[in-house]
CSV table of C-alpha atoms and ligand atoms in Angstrom, one decimal:
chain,number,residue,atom,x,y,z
Q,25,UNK,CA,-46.4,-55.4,70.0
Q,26,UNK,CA,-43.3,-56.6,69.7
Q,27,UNK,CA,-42.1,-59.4,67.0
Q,28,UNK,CA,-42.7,-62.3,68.6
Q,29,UNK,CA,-46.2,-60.9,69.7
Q,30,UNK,CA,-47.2,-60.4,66.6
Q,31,UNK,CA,-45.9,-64.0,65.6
Q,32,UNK,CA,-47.6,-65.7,68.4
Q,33,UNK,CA,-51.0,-63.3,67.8
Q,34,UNK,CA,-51.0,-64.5,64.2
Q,35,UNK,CA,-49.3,-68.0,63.6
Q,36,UNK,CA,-50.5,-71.3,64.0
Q,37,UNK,CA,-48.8,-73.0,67.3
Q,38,UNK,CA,-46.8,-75.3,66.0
Q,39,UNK,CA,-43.9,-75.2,67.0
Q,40,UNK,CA,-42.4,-75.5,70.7
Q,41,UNK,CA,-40.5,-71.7,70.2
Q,42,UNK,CA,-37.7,-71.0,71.3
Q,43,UNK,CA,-37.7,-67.4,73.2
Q,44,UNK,CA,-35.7,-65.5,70.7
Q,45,UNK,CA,-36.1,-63.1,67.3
Q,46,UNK,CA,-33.4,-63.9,65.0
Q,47,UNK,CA,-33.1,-60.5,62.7
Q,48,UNK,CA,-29.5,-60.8,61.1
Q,49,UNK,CA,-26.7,-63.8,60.4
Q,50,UNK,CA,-23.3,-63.9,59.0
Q,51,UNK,CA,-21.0,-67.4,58.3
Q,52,UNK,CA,-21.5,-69.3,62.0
Q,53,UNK,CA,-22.8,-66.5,63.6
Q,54,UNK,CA,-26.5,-65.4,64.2
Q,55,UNK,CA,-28.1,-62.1,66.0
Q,56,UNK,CA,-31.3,-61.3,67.7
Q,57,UNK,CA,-33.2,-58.2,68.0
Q,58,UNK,CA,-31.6,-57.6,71.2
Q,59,UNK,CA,-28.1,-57.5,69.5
Q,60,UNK,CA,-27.1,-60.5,71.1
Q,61,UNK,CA,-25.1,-62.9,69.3
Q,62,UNK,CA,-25.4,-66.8,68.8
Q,63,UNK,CA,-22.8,-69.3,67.3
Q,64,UNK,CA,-25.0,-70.8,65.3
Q,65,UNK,CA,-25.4,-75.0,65.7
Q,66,UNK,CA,-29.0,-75.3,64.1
Q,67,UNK,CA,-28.7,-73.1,60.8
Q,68,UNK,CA,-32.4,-73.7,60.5
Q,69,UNK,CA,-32.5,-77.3,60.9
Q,70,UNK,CA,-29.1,-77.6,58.9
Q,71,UNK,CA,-29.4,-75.9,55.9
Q,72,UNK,CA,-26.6,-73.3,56.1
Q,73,UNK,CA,-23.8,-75.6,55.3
Q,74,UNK,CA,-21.8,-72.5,53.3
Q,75,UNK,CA,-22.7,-70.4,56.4
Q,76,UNK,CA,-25.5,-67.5,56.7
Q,77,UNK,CA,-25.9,-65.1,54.4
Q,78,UNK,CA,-22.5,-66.7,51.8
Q,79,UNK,CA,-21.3,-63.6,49.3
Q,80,UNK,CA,-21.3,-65.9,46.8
Q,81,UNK,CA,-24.8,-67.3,47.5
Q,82,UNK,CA,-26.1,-63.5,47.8
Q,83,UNK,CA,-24.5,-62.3,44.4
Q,84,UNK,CA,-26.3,-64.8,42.9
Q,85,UNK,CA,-29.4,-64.7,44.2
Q,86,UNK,CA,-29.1,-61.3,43.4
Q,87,UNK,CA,-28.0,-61.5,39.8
Q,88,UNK,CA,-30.6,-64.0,38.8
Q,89,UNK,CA,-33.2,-62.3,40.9
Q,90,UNK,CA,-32.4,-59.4,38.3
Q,91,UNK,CA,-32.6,-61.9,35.4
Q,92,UNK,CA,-35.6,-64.5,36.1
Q,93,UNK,CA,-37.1,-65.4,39.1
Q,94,UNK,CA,-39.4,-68.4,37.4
Q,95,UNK,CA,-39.8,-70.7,34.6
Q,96,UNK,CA,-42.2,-73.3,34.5
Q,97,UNK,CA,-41.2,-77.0,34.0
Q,98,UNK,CA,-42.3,-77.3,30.5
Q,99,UNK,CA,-39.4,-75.0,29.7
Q,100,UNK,CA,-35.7,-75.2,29.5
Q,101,UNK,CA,-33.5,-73.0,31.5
Q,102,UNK,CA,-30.2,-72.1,31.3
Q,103,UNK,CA,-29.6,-72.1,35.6
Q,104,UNK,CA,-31.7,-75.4,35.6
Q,105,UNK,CA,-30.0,-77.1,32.9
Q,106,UNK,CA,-26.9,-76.3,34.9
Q,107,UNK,CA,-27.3,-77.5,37.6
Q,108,UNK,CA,-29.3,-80.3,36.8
Q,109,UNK,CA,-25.8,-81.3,35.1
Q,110,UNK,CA,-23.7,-80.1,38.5
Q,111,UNK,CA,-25.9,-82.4,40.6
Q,112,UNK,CA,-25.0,-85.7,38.4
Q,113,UNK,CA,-21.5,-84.9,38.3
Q,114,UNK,CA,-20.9,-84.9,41.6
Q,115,UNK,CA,-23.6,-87.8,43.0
Q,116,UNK,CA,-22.4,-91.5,43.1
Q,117,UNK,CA,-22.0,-93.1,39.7
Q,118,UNK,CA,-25.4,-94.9,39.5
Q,119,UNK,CA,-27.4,-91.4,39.6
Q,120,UNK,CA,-28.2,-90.5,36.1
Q,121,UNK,CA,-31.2,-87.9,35.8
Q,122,UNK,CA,-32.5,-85.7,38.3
Q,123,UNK,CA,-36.3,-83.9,39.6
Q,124,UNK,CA,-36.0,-80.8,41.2
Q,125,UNK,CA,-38.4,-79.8,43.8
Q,126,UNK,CA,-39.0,-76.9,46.7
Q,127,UNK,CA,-38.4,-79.1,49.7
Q,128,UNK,CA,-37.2,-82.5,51.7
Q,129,UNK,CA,-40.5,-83.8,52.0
Q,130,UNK,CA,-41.3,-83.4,48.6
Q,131,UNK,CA,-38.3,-84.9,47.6
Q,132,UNK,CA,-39.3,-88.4,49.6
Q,133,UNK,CA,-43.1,-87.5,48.2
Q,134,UNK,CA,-41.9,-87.4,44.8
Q,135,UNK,CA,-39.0,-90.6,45.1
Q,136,UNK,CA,-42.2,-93.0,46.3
Q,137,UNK,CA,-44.2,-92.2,43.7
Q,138,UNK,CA,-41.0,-92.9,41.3
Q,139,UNK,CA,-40.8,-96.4,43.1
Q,140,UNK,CA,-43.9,-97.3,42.8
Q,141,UNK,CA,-43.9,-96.6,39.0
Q,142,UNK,CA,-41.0,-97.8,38.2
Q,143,UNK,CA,-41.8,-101.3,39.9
Q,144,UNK,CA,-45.5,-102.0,39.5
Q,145,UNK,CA,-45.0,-102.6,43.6
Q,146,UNK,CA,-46.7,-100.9,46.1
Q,147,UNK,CA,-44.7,-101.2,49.3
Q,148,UNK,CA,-42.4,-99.1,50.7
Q,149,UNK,CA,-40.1,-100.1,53.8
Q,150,UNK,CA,-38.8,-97.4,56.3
Q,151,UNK,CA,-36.5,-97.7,59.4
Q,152,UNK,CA,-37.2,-97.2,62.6
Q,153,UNK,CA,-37.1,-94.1,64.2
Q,154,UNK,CA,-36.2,-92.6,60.7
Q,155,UNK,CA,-37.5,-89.1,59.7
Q,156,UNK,CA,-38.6,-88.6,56.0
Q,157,UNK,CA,-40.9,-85.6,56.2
Q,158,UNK,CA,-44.4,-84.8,57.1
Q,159,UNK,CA,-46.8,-85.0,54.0
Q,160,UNK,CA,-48.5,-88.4,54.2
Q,161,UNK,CA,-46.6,-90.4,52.0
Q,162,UNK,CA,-43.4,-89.1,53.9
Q,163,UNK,CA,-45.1,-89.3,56.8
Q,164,UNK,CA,-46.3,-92.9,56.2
Q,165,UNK,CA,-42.1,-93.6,56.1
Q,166,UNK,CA,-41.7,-91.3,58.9
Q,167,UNK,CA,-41.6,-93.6,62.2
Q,168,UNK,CA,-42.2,-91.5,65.0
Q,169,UNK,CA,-46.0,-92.2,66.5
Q,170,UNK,CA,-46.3,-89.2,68.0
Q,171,UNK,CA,-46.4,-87.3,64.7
Q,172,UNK,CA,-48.7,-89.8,62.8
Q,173,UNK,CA,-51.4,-90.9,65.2
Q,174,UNK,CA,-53.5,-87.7,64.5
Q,175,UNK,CA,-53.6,-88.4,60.8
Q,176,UNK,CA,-55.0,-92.0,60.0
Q,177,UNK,CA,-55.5,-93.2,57.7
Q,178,UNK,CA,-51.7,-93.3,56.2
Q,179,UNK,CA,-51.0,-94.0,53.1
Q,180,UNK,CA,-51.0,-98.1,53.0
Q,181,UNK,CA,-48.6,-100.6,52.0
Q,182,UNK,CA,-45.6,-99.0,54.7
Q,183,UNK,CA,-43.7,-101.1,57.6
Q,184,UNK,CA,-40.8,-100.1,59.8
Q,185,UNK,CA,-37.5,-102.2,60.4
Q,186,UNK,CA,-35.4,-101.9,63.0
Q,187,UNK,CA,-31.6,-100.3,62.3
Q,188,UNK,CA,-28.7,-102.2,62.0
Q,189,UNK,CA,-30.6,-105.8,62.2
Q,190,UNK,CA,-30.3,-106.7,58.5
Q,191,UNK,CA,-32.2,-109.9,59.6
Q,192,UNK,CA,-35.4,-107.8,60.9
Q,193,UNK,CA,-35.0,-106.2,57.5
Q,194,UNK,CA,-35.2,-109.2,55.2
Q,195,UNK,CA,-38.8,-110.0,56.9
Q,196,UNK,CA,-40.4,-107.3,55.8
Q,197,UNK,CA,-38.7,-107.0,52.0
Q,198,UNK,CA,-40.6,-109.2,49.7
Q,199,UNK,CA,-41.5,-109.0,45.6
Q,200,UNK,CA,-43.9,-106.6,46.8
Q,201,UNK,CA,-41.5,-104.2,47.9
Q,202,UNK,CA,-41.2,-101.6,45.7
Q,203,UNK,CA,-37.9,-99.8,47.6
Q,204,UNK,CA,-36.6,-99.5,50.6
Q,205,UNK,CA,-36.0,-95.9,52.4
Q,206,UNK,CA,-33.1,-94.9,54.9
Q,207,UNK,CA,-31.5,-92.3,56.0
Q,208,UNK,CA,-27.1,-93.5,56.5
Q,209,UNK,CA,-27.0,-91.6,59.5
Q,210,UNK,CA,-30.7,-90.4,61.4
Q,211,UNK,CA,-31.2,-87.1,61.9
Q,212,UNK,CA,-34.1,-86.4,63.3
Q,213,UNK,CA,-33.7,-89.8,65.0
Q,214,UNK,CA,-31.1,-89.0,67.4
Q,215,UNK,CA,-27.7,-89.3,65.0
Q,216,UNK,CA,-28.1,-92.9,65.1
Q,217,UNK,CA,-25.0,-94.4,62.3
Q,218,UNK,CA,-26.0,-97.3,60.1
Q,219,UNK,CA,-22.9,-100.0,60.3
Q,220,UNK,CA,-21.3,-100.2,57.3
Q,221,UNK,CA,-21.8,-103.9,57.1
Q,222,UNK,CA,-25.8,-103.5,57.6
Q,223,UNK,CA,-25.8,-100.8,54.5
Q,224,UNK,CA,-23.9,-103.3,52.4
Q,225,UNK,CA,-26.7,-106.0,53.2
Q,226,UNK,CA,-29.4,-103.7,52.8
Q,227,UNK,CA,-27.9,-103.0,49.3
Q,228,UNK,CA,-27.7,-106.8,48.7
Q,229,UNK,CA,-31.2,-107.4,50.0
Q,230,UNK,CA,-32.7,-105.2,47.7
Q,231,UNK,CA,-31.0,-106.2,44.7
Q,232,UNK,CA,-31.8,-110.0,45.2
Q,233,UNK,CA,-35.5,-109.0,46.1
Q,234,UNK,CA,-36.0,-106.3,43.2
Q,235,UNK,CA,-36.7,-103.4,45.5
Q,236,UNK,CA,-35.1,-100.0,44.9
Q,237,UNK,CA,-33.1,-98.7,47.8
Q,238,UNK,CA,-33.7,-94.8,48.1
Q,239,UNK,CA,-31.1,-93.2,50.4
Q,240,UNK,CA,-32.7,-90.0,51.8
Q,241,UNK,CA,-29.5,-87.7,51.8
Q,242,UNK,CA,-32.0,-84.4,52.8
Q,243,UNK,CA,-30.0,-83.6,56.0
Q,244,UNK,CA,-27.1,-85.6,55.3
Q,245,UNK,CA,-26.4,-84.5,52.0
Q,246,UNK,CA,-24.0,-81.7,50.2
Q,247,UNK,CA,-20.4,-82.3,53.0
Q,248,UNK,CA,-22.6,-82.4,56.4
Q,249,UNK,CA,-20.9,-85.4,57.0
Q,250,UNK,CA,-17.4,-85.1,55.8
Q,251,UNK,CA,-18.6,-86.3,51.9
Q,252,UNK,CA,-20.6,-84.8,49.4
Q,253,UNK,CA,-22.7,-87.1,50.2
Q,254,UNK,CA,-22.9,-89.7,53.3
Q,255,UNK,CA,-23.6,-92.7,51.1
Q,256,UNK,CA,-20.0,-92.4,49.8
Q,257,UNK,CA,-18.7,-93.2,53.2
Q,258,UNK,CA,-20.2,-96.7,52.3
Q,259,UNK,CA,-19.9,-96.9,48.8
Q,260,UNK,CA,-23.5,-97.3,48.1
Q,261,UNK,CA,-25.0,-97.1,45.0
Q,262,UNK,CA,-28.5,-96.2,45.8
Q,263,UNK,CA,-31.3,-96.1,43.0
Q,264,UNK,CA,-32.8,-92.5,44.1
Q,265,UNK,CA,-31.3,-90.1,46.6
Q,266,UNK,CA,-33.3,-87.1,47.9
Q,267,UNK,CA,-32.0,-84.2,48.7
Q,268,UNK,CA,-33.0,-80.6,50.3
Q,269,UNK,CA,-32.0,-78.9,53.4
Q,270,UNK,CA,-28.6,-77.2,52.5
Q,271,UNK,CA,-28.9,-77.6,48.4
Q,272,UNK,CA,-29.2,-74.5,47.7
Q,273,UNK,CA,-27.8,-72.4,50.9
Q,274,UNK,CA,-30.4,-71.0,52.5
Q,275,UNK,CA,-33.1,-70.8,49.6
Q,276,UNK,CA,-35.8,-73.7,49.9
Q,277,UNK,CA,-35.0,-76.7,47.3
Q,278,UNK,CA,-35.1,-80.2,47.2
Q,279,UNK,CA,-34.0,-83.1,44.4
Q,280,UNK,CA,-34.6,-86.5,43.7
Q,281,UNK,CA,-31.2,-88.2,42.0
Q,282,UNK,CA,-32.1,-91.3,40.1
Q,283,UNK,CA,-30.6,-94.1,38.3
Q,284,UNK,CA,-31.6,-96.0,35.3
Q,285,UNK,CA,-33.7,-98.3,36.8
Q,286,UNK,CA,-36.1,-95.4,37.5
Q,287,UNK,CA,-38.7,-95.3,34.8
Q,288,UNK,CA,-41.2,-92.4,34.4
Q,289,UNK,CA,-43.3,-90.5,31.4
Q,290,UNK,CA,-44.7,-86.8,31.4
Q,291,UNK,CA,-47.9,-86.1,33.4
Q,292,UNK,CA,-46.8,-88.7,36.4
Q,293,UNK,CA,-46.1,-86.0,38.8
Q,294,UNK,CA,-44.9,-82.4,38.8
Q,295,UNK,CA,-44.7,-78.9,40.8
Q,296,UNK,CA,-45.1,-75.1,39.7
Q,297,UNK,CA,-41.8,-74.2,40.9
Q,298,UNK,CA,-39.5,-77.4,41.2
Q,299,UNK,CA,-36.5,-75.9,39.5
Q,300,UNK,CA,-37.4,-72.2,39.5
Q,301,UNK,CA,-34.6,-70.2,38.1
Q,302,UNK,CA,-33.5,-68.7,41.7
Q,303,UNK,CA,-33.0,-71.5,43.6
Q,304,UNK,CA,-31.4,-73.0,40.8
Q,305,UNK,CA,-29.1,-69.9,41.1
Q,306,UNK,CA,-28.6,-70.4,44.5
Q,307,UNK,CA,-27.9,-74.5,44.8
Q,308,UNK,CA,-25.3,-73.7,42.1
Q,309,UNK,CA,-23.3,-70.9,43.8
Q,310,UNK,CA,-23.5,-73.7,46.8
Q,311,UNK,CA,-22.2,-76.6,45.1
Q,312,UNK,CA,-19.7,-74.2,43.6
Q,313,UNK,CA,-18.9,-73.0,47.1
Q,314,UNK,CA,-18.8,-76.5,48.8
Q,315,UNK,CA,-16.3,-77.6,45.9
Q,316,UNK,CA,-13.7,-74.7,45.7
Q,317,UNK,CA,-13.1,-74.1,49.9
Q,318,UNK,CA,-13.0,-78.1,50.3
Q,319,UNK,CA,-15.6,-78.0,52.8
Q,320,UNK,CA,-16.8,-81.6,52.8
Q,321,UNK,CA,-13.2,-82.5,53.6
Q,322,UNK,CA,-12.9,-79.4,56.5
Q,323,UNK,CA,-16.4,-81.1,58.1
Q,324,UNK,CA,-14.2,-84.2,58.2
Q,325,UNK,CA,-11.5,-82.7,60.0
Q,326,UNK,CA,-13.2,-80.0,62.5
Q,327,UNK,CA,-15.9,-82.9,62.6
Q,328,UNK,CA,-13.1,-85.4,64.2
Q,329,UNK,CA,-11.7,-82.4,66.5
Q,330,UNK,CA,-15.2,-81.5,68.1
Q,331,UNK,CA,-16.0,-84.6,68.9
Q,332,UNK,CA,-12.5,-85.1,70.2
Q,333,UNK,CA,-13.0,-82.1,72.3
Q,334,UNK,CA,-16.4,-82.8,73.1
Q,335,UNK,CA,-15.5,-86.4,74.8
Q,336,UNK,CA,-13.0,-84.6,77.2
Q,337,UNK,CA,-15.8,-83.1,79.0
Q,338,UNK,CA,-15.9,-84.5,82.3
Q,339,UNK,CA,-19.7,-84.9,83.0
Q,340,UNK,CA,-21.7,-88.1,84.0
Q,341,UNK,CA,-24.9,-86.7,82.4
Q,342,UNK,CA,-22.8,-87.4,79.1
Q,343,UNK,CA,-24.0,-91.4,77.8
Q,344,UNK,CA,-21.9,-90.8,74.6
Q,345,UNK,CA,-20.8,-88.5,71.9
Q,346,UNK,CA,-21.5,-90.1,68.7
Q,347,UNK,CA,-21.6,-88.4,64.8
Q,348,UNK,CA,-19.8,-88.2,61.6
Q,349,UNK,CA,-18.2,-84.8,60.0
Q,350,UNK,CA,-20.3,-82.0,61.4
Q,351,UNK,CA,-23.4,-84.0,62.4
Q,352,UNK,CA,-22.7,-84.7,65.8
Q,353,UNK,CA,-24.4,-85.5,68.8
Q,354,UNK,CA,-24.3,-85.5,72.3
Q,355,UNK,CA,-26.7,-88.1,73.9
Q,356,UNK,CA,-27.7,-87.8,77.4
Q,357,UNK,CA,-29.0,-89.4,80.6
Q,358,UNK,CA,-31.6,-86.9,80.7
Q,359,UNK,CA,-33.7,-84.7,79.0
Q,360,UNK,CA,-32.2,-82.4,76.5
Q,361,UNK,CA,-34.9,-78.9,76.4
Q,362,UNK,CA,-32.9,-77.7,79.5
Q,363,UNK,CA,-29.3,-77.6,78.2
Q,364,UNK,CA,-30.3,-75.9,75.1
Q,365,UNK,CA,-32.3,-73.3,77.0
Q,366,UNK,CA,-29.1,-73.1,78.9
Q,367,UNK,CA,-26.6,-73.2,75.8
Q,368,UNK,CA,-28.9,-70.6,74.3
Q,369,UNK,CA,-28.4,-68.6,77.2
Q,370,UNK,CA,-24.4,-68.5,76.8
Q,371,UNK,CA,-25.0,-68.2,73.1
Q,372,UNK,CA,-24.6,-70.9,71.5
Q,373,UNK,CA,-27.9,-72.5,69.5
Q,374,UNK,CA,-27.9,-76.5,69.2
Q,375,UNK,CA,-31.4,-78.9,68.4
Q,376,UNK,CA,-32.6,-81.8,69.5
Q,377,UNK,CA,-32.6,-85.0,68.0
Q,378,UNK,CA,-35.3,-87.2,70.5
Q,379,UNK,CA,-35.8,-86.7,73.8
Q,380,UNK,CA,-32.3,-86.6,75.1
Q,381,UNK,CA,-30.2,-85.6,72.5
Q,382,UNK,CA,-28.4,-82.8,71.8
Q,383,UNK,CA,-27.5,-82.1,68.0
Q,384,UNK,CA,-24.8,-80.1,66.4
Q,385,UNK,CA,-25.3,-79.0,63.3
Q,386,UNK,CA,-22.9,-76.2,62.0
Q,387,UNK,CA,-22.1,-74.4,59.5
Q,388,UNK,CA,-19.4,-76.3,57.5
Q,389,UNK,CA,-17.1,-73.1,57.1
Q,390,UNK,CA,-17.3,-72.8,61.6
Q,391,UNK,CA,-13.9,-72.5,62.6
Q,392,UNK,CA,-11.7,-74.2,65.7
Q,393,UNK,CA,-12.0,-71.2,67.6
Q,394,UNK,CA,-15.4,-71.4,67.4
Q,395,UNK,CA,-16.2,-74.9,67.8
Q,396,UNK,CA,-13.8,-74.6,71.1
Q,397,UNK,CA,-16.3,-72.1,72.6
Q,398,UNK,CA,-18.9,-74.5,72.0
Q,399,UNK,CA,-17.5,-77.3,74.0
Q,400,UNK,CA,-16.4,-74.7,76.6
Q,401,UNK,CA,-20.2,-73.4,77.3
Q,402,UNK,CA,-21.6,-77.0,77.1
Q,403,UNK,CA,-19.0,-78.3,79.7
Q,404,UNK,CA,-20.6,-75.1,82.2
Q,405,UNK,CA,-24.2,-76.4,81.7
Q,406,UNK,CA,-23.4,-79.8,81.9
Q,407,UNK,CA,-21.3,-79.2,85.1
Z,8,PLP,C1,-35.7,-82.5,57.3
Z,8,PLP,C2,-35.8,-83.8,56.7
Z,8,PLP,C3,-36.9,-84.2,55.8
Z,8,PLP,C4,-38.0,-83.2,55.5
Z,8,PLP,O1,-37.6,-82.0,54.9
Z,8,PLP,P1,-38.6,-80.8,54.9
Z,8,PLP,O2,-37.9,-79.8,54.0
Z,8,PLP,O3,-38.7,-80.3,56.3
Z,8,PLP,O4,-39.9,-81.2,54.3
Z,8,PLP,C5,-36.9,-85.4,55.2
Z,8,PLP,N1,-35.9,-86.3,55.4
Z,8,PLP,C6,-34.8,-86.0,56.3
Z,8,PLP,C7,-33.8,-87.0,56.5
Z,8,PLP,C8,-34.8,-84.8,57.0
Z,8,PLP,O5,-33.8,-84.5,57.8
């Protein structure tokens, strides 16, 4: 048996697989166990913001993997208390304290707990087709039908607004509401932008009502977008942020950032290895990364020159080219599973973001060169 026998012979089915063993990755590129190599567009759901396998992300893995691998929480660390410190210097000024934990959806579990202690409400108001994880209280925020109807009963007490209609918003936010949860920019969505106006309103809205606005930065987060972090784009100042995906390059992590106005006392919630040593490790080499190469500012620029490029392709299957930094996405008229069959075939490995969208999610160190052969082999399948 080959590898992705024994996969298929042993795991659970579910995911829609993608006919290829990925053994080996360096920066933006990826190999299988064929030796063929992909320019990698997915990094695992776009978590490799540094690129694969980073030096500096592998020295210190290995260094602390040689020091201490786990701590629990009732402990001080000298790599947590680190970065816990790293993480509030560089969020938006109204983050204050931080919870670490070992993934997105954990992050968004954790953040609606905080809201609905710290408020004494118990509603929580998500967007529509918005993407916040797939545990049930994530899931309850999580829109999507298709990946909730198996699991009633959700948790109670969550509605869905549409995007960008600030008055469809203010129905549903009452002195009940305990936050409201959003992602600037949709991932999992289809890369659909927020307006800047509509964030500033939200914002508004919940101040006026006394709900918290959580910002769920998990894919967004860490220079994806051409910021640190995409709420900067808008200068929000959200009451929690959550965080994963590419915190710690590669190594599962996630964090909640809070402000003052978040209010909790020991024994509320917790996890065995939230803040373990390693990751720890690993989100600081990251940040530390991210910082010194300037790579939130070089997702800005390569961001602005693949989507250039990408709108000179000549195709009518092409409804528009949309994104911000190195989130970008390519929106058909028609189904999107064919084209990255297809782009996977010339080497290149994209997602999708819906039905009909193709998403880009690189690594933030790609290069011109490389982003050019991307638009190249998706102007031949699209022609
Ligand atoms: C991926 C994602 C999550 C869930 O993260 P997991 O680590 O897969 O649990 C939550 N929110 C957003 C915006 C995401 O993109």
């Amino acid at each position: 048996m080959d590898s992705k026998e024994l996969q298929s012979a042993y795991e659970l089915p579910l995911y829609a697989m993608r006919d290829v063993c990925l053994v080996r990755g360096k920066g933006s590129k990826v190999w299988d166990d064929q030796g063929n190599e992909y320019i990698d567009c997915a990094t695992g759901n776009g978590v490799v913001n540094v690129g694969h396998c980073n030096e500096q992300i592998v020295k210190a893995i290995t260094e602390q993997a040689q020091t201490l691998l786990t701590c629990a929480g009732a402990f001080y660390n000298d790599k947590r208390a680190e970065l816990l410190a790293k993480l509030i210097e560089i969020s938006p000024d109204s983050l204050t304290k931080a919870f670490l934990c070992n993934s997105g959806t954990e992050s968004v579990e954790a953040a609606l707990k905080f809201a609905r202690l710290s408020t004494g409400r118990t509603e929580i108001v998500s967007l529509m087709r918005g993407f916040h994880g797939r545990t049930f209280g994530a899931l309850s925020a999580t829109f999507n039908p298709k990946y909730k109807k198996d699991f009633a009963p959700l948790v109670p007490g969550f509605s869905h607004a549409p995007l960008n209609k600030i008055e469809k918003l203010a129905e549903k936010v009452s002195n009940e509401t305990a936050a409201v949860i959003l992602e600037v920019i949709q991932g999992e969505g289809g890369v659909n932008l927020a307006d800047s106006d509509y964030l500033k309103e939200v914002q508004a809205l919940c101040q006026e009502r006394g709900a918290l606005l959580i910002v769920d930065e998990v894919q967004t987060g860490f220079g994806r977008t051409g910021k640190m972090f995409a709420c900067e784009h808008y200068d929000l100042r959200p009451d929690m942020i959550t965080l994963a995906k590419a915190i710690a390059g590669g190594v599962p992590m996630g964090a909640v950032l809070c402000s003052d106005r978040i209010s909790v006392s020991f024994g509320k919630h917790g996890t065995t290895f939230g803040g373990n040593p390693l990751a720890c490790a690993a989100a600081l080499a990251s940040i530390s990364y991210l910082q010194s190469n300037d790579l939130p500012v070089q997702a800005a620029q390569n961001g602005t020159y693949f989507m250039d490029r990408l709108r000179e392709i000549d195709s009518p299957k092409i409804r528009e080219v949309r994104g911000l930094g190195l989130m970008v996405a390519v929106e058909l008229k028609e189904k999107a599973t064919p084209y990255l069959k297809a782009l996977m075939d010339k080497g290149i490995l994209a997602l999708p973001a819906g039905p009909t969208v193709l998403r880009f999610l690189p690594p933030l160190t790609i290069s011109k060169g490389e982003l050019d052969s991307v638009v190249v082999a998706l102007g031949q399948v699209l022609s």
